[in-house]
PDB file of C-alpha atoms in Angstrom:
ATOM      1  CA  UNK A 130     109.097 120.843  98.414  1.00  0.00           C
ATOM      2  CA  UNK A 131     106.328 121.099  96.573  1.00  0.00           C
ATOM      3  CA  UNK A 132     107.883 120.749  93.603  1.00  0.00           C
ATOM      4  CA  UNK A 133     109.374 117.750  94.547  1.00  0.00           C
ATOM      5  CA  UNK A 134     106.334 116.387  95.923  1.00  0.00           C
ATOM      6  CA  UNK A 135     104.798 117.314  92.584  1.00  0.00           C
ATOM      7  CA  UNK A 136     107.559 115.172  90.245  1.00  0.00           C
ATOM      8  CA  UNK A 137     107.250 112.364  92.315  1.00  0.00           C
ATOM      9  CA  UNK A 138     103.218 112.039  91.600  1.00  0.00           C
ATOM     10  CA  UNK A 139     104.229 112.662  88.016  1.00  0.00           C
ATOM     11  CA  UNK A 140     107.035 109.942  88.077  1.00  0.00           C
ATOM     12  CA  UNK A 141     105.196 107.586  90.033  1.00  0.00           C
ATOM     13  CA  UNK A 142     102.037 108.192  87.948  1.00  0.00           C
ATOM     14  CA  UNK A 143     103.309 107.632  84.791  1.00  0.00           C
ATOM     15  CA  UNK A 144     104.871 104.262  85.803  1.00  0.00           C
ATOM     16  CA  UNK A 145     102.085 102.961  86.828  1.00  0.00           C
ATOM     17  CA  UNK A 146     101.060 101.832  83.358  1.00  0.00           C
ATOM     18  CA  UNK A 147     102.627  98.841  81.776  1.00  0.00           C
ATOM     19  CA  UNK A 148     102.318 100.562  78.008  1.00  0.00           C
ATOM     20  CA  UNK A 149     104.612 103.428  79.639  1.00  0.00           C
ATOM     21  CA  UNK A 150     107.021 101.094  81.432  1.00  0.00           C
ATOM     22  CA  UNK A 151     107.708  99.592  78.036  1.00  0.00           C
ATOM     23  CA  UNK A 152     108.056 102.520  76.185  1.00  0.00           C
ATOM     24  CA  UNK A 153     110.985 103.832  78.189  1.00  0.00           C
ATOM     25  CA  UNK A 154     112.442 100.289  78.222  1.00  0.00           C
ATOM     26  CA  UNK A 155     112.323 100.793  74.754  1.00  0.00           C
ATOM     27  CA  UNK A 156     114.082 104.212  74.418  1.00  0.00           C
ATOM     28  CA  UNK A 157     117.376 102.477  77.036  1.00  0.00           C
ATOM     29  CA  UNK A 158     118.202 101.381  73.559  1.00  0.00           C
ATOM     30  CA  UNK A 159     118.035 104.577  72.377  1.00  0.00           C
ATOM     31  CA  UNK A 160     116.045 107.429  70.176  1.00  0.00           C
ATOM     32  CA  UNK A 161     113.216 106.438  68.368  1.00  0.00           C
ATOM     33  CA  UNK A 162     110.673 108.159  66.770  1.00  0.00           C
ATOM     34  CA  UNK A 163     106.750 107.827  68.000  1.00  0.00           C
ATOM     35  CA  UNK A 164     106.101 105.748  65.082  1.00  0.00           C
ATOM     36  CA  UNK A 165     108.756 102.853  65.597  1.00  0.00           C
ATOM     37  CA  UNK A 166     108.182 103.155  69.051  1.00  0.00           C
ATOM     38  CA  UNK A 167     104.176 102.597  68.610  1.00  0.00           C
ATOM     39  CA  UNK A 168     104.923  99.392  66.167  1.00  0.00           C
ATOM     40  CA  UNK A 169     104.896  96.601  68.832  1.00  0.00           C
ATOM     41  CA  UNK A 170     102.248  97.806  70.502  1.00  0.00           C
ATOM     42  CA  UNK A 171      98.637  96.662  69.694  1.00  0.00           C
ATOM     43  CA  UNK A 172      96.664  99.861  70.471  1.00  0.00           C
ATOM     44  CA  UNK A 173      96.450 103.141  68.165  1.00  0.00           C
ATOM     45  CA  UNK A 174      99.111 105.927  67.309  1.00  0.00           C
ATOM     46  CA  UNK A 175      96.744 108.175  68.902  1.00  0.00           C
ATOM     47  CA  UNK A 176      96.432 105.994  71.812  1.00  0.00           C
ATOM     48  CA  UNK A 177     100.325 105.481  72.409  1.00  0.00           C
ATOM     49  CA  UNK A 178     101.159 109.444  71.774  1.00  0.00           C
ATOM     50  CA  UNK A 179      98.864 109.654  74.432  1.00  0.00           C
ATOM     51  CA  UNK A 180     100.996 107.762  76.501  1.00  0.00           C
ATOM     52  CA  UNK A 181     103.920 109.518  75.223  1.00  0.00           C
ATOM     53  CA  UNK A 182     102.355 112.979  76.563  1.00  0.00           C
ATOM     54  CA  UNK A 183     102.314 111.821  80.073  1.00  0.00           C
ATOM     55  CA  UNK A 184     105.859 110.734  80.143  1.00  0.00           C
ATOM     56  CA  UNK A 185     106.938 114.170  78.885  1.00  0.00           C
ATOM     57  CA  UNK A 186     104.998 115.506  80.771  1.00  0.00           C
ATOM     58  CA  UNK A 187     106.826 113.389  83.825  1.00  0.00           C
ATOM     59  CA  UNK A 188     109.716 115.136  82.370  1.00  0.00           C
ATOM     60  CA  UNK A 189     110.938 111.650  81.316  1.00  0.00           C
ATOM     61  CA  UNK A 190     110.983 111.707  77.445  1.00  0.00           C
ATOM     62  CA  UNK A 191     111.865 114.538  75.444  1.00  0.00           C
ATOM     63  CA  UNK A 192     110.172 114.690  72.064  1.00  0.00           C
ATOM     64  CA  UNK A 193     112.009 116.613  69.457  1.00  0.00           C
ATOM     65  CA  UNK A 194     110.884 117.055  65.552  1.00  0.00           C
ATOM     66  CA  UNK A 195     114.065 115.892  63.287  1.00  0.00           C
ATOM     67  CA  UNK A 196     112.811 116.616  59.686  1.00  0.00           C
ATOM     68  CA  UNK A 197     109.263 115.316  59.461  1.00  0.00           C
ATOM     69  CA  UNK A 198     109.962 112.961  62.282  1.00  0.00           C
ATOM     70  CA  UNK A 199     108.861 113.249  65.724  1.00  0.00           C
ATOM     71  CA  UNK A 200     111.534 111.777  67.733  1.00  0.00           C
ATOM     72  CA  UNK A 201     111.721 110.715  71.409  1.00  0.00           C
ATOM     73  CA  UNK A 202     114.454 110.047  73.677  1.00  0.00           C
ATOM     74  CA  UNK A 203     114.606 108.806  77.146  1.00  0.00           C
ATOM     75  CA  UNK A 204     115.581 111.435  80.057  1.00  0.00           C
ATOM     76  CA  UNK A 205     115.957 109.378  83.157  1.00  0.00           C
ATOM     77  CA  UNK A 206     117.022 111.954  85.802  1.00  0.00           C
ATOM     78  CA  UNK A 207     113.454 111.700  87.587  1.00  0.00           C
ATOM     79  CA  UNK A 208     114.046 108.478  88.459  1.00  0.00           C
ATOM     80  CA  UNK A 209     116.542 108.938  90.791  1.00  0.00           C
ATOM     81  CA  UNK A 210     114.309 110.792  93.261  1.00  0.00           C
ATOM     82  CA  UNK A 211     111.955 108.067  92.649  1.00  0.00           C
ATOM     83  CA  UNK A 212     114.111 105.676  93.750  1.00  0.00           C
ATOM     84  CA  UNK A 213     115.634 107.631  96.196  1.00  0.00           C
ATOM     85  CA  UNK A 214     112.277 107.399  97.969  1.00  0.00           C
ATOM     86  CA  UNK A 215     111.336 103.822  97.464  1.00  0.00           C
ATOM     87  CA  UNK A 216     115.202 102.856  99.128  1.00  0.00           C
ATOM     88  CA  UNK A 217     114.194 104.574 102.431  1.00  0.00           C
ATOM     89  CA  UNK A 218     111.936 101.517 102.805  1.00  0.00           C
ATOM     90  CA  UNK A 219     114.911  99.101 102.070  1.00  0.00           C
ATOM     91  CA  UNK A 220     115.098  97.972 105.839  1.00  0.00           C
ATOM     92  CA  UNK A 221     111.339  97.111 105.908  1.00  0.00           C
ATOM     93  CA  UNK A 222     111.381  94.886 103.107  1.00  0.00           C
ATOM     94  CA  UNK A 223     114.339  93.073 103.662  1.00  0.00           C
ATOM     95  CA  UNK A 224     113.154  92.305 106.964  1.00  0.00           C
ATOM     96  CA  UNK A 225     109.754  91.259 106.095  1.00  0.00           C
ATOM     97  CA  UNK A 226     111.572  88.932 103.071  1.00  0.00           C
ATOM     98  CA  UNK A 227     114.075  87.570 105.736  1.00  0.00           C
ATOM     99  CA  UNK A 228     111.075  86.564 107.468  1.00  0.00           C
ATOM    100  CA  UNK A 229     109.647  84.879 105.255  1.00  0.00           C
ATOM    101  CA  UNK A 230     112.510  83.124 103.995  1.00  0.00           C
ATOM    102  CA  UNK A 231     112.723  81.892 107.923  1.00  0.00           C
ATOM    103  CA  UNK A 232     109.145  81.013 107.331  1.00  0.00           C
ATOM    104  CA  UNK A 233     109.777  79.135 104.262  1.00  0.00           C
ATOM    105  CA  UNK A 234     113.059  77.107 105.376  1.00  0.00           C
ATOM    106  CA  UNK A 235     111.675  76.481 109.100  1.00  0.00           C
ATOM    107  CA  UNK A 236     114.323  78.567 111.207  1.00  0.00           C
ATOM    108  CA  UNK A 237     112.987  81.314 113.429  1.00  0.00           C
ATOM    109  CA  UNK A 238     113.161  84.478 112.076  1.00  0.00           C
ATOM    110  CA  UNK A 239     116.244  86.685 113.876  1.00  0.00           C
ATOM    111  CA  UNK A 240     115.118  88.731 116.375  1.00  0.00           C
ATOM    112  CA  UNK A 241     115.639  92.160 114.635  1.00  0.00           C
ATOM    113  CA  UNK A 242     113.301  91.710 111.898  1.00  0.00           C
ATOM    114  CA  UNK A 243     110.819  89.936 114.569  1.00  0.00           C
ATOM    115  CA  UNK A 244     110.991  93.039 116.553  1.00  0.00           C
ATOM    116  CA  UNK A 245     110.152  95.200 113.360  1.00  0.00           C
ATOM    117  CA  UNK A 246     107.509  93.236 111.515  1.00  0.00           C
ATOM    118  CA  UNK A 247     105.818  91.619 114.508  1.00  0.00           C
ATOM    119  CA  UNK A 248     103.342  88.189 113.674  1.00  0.00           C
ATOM    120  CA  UNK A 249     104.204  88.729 109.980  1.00  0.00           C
ATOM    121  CA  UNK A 250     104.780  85.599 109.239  1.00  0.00           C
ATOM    122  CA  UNK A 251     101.088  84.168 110.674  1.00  0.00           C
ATOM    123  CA  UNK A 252      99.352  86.796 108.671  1.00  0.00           C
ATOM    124  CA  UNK A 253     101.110  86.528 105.148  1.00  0.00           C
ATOM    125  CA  UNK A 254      98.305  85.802 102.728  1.00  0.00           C
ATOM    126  CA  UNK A 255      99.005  82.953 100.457  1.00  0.00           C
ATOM    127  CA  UNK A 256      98.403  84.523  97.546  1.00  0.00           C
ATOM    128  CA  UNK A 257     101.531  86.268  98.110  1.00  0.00           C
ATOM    129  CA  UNK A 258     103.907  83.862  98.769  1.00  0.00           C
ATOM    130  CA  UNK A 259     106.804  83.595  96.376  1.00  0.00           C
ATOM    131  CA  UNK A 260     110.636  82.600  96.687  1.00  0.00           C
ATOM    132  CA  UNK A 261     113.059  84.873  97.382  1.00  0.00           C
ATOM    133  CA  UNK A 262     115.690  85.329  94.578  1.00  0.00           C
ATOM    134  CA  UNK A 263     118.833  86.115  95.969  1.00  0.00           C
TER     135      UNK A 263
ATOM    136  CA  UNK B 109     104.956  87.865  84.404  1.00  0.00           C
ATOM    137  CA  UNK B 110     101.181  89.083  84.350  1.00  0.00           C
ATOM    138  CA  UNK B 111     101.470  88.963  88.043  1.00  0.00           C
ATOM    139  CA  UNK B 112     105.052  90.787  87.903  1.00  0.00           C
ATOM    140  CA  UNK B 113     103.007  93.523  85.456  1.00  0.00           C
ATOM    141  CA  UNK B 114     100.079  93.797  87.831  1.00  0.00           C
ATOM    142  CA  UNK B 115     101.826  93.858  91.018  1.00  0.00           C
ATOM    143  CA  UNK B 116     104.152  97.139  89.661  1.00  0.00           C
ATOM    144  CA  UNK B 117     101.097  99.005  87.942  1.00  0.00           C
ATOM    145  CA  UNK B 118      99.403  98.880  91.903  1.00  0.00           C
ATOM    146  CA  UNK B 119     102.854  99.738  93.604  1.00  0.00           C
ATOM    147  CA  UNK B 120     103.696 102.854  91.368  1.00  0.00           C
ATOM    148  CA  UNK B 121      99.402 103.647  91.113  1.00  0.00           C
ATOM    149  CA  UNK B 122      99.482 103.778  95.160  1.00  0.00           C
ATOM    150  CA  UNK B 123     102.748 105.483  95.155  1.00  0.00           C
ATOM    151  CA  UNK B 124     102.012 108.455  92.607  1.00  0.00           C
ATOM    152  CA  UNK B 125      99.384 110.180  95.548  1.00  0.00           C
ATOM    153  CA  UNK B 126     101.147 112.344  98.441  1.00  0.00           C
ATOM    154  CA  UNK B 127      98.273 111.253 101.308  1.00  0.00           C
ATOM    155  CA  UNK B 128      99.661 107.862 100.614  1.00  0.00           C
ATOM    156  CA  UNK B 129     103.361 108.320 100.614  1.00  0.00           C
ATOM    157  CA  UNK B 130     102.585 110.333 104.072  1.00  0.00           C
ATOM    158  CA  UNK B 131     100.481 107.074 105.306  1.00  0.00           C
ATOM    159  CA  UNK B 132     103.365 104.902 104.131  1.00  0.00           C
ATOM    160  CA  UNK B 133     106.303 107.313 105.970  1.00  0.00           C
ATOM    161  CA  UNK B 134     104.081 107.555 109.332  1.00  0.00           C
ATOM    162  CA  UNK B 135     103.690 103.453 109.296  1.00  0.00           C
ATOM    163  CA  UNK B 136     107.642 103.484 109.175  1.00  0.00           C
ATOM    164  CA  UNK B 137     107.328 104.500 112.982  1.00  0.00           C
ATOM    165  CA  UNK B 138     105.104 101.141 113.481  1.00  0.00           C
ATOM    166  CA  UNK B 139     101.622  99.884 113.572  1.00  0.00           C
ATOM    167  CA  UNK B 140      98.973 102.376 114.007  1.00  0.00           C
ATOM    168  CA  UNK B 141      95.157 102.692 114.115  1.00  0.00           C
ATOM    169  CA  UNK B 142      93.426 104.072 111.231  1.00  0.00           C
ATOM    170  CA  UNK B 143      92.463 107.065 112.897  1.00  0.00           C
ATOM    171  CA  UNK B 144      95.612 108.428 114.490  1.00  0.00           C
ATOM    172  CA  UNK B 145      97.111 107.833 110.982  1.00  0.00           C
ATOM    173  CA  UNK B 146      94.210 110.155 109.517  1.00  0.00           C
ATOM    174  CA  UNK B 147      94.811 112.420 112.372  1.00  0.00           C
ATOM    175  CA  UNK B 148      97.663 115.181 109.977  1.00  0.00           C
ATOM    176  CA  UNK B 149      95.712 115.007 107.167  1.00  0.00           C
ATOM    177  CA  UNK B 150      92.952 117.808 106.314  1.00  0.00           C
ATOM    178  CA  UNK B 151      90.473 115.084 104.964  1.00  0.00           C
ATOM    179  CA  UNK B 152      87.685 112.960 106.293  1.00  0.00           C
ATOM    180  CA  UNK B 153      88.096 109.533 107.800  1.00  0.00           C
ATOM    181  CA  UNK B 154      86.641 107.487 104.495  1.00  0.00           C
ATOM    182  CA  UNK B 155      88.919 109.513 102.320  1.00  0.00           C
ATOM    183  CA  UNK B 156      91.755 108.385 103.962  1.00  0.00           C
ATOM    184  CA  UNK B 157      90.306 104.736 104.492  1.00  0.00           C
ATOM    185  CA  UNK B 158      90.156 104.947 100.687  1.00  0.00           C
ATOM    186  CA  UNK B 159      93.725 105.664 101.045  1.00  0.00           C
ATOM    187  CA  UNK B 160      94.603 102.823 102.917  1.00  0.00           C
ATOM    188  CA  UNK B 161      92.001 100.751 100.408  1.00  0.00           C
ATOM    189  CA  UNK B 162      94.816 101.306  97.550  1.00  0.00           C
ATOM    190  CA  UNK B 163      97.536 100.537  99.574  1.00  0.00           C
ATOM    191  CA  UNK B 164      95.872  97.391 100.630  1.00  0.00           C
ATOM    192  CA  UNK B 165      95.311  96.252  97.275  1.00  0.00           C
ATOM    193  CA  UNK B 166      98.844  97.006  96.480  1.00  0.00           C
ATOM    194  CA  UNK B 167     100.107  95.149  99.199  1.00  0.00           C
ATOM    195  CA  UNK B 168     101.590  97.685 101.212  1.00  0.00           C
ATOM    196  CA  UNK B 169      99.701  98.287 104.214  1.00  0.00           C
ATOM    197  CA  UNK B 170      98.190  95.250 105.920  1.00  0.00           C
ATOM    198  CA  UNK B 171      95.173  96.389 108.167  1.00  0.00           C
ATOM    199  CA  UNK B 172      93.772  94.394 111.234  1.00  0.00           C
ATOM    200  CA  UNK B 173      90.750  94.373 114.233  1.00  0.00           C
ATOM    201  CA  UNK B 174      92.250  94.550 117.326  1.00  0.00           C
ATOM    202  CA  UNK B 175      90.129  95.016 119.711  1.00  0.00           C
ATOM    203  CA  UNK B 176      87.381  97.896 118.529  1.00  0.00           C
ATOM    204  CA  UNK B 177      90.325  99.142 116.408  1.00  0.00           C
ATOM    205  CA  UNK B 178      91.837  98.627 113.002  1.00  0.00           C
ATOM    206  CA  UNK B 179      95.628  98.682 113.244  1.00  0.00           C
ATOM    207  CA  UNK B 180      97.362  99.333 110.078  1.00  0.00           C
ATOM    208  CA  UNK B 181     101.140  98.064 109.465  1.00  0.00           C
ATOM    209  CA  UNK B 182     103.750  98.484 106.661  1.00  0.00           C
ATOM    210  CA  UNK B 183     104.225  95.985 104.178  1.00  0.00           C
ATOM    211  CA  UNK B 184     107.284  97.114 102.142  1.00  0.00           C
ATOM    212  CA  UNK B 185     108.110  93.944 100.249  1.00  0.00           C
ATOM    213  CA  UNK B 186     105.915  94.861  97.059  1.00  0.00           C
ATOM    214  CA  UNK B 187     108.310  97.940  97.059  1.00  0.00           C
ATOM    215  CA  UNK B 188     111.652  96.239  96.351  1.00  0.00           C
ATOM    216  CA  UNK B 189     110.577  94.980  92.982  1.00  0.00           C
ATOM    217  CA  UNK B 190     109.747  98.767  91.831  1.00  0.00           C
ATOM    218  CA  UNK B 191     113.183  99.771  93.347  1.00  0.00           C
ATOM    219  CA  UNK B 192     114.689  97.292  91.021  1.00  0.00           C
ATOM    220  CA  UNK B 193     112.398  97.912  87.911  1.00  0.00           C
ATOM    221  CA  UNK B 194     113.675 102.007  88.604  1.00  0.00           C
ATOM    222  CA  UNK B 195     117.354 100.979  89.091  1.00  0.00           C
ATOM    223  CA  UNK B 196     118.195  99.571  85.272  1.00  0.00           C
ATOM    224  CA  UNK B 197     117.975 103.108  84.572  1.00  0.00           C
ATOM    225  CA  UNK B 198     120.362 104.831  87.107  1.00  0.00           C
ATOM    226  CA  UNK B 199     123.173 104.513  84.264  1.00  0.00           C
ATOM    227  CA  UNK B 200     121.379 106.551  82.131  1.00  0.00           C
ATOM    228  CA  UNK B 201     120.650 109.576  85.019  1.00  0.00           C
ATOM    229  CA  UNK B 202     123.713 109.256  86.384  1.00  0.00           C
ATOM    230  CA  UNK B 203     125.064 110.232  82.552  1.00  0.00           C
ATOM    231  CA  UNK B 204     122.283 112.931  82.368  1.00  0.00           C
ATOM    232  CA  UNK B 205     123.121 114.122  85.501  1.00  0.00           C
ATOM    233  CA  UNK B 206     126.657 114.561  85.183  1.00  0.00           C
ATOM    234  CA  UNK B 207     126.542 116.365  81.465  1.00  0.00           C
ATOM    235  CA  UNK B 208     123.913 118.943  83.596  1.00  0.00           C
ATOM    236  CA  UNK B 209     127.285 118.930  85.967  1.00  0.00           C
ATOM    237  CA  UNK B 210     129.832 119.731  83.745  1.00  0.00           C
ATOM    238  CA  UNK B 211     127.374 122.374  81.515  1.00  0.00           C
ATOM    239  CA  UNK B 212     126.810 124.269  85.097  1.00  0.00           C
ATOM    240  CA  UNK B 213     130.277 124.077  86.239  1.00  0.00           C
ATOM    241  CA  UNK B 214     131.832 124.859  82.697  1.00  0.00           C
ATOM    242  CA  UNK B 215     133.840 121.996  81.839  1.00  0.00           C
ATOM    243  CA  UNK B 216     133.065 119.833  79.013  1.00  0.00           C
ATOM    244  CA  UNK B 217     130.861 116.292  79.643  1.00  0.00           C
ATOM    245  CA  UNK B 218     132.748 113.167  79.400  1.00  0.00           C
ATOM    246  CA  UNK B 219     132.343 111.681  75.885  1.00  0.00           C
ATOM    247  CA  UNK B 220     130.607 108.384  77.529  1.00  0.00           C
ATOM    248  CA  UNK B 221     128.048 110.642  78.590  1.00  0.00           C
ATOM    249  CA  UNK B 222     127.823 112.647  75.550  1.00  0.00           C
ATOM    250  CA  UNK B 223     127.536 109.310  73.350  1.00  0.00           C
ATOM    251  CA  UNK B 224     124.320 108.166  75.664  1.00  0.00           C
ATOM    252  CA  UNK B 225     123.030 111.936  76.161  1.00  0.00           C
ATOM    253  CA  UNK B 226     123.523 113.403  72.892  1.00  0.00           C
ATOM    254  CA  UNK B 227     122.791 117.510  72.427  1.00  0.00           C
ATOM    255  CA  UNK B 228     120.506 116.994  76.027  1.00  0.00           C
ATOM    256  CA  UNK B 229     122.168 120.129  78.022  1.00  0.00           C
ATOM    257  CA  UNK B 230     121.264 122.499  74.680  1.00  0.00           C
ATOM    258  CA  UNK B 231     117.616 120.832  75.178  1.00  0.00           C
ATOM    259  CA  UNK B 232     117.350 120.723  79.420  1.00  0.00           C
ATOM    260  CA  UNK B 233     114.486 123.278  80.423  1.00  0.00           C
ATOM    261  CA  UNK B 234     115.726 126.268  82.249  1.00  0.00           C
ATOM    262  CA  UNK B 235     112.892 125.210  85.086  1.00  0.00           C
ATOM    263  CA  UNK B 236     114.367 121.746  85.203  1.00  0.00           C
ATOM    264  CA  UNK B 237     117.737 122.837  86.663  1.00  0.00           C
ATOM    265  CA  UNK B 238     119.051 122.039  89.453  1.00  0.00           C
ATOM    266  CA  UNK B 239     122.169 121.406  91.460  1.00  0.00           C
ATOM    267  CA  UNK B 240     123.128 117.773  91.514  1.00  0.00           C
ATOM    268  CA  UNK B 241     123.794 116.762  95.165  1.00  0.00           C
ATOM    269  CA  UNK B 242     126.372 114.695  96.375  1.00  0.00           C
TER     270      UNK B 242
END
């Protein structure tokens, strides 16, 4: 449990950083090494195998030398508890979406997801309005 | 697209602490004041109101007066667009998961895994292993 409770800050922590985000997006196309992988990035080697460290360290890259090349490939396993904890919430947001949508198109909202996010609608700052894609 | 960037970096920041998954799970059972959610946790009130401060900011937790109270309640919408920034990558665990599969139950990986995965079970961390549950 603690373990567990111990990846997920790890996961969640290193995805909280846009640099990070598109470094892994970068490794779904496969290995790369740090250099190639630092290239579109406007920020330092030093600064980007920084960010590198706390994605292996996330157990979410694997860096590996291969010659005189440091390379890094993508290890996504740690997502799936990750996102095995964000889809208990699944209920709670489509309800609170459905609501909105209500909101939006001026039919009441159905009764269920009245019942389970009660005077939503009233108290939905502005700010976060935004169309549903469906 | 900045908003899209910002939005994630304060989901995944709030969700990377424990104290604030726990506040998030407990509002799954509904509203509730700020101090009866502090109640289980071995910290003082203002750390947990800086708890709920994140989550605010991120858009999770909306917090109202009622009365001489504030009443906190989930806001789980913010949470579907990290569930589907985490999901383009459940092809990728799903392969790395099922090459740990077939190295732990003997049988060779399936080459589609192999091709995306390439020499990972050789490189998997002893302290990393675990059965794959189904």
């Amino acid at each position: 449990m603690v373990n567990h409770t111990r990846r997920l800050n790890l996961t969640f922590r290193a995805l909280a950083d846009p640099t990070r985000r598109d470094l892994l997006s970068s490794l779904m196309r496969g290995e790369a090494s740090v250099s190639r992988l630092a290239a579109p990035h406007r920020m330092s080697l030093p600064a980007v195998m920084k960010h590198l460290r706390v994605l292996r360290r996330a157990g979410l890259v694997r860096q590996r030398k291969v010659g005189r090349l440091q390379r890094c490939a993508l290890r996504a396993a740690p997502l799936r508890d990750a996102e095995q904890w964000i889809a208990r919430y699944r209920l709670f947001w489509e309800a609170q979406l459905d609501s909105l949508d209500h909101f939006l198109t001026g039919s009441h909202a159905p009764a269920s997801a009245q019942a389970r996010q009660p005077k939503e609608i009233v108290q939905w700052p502005k700010s976060k309005r935004r169309p549903r894609s469906r």
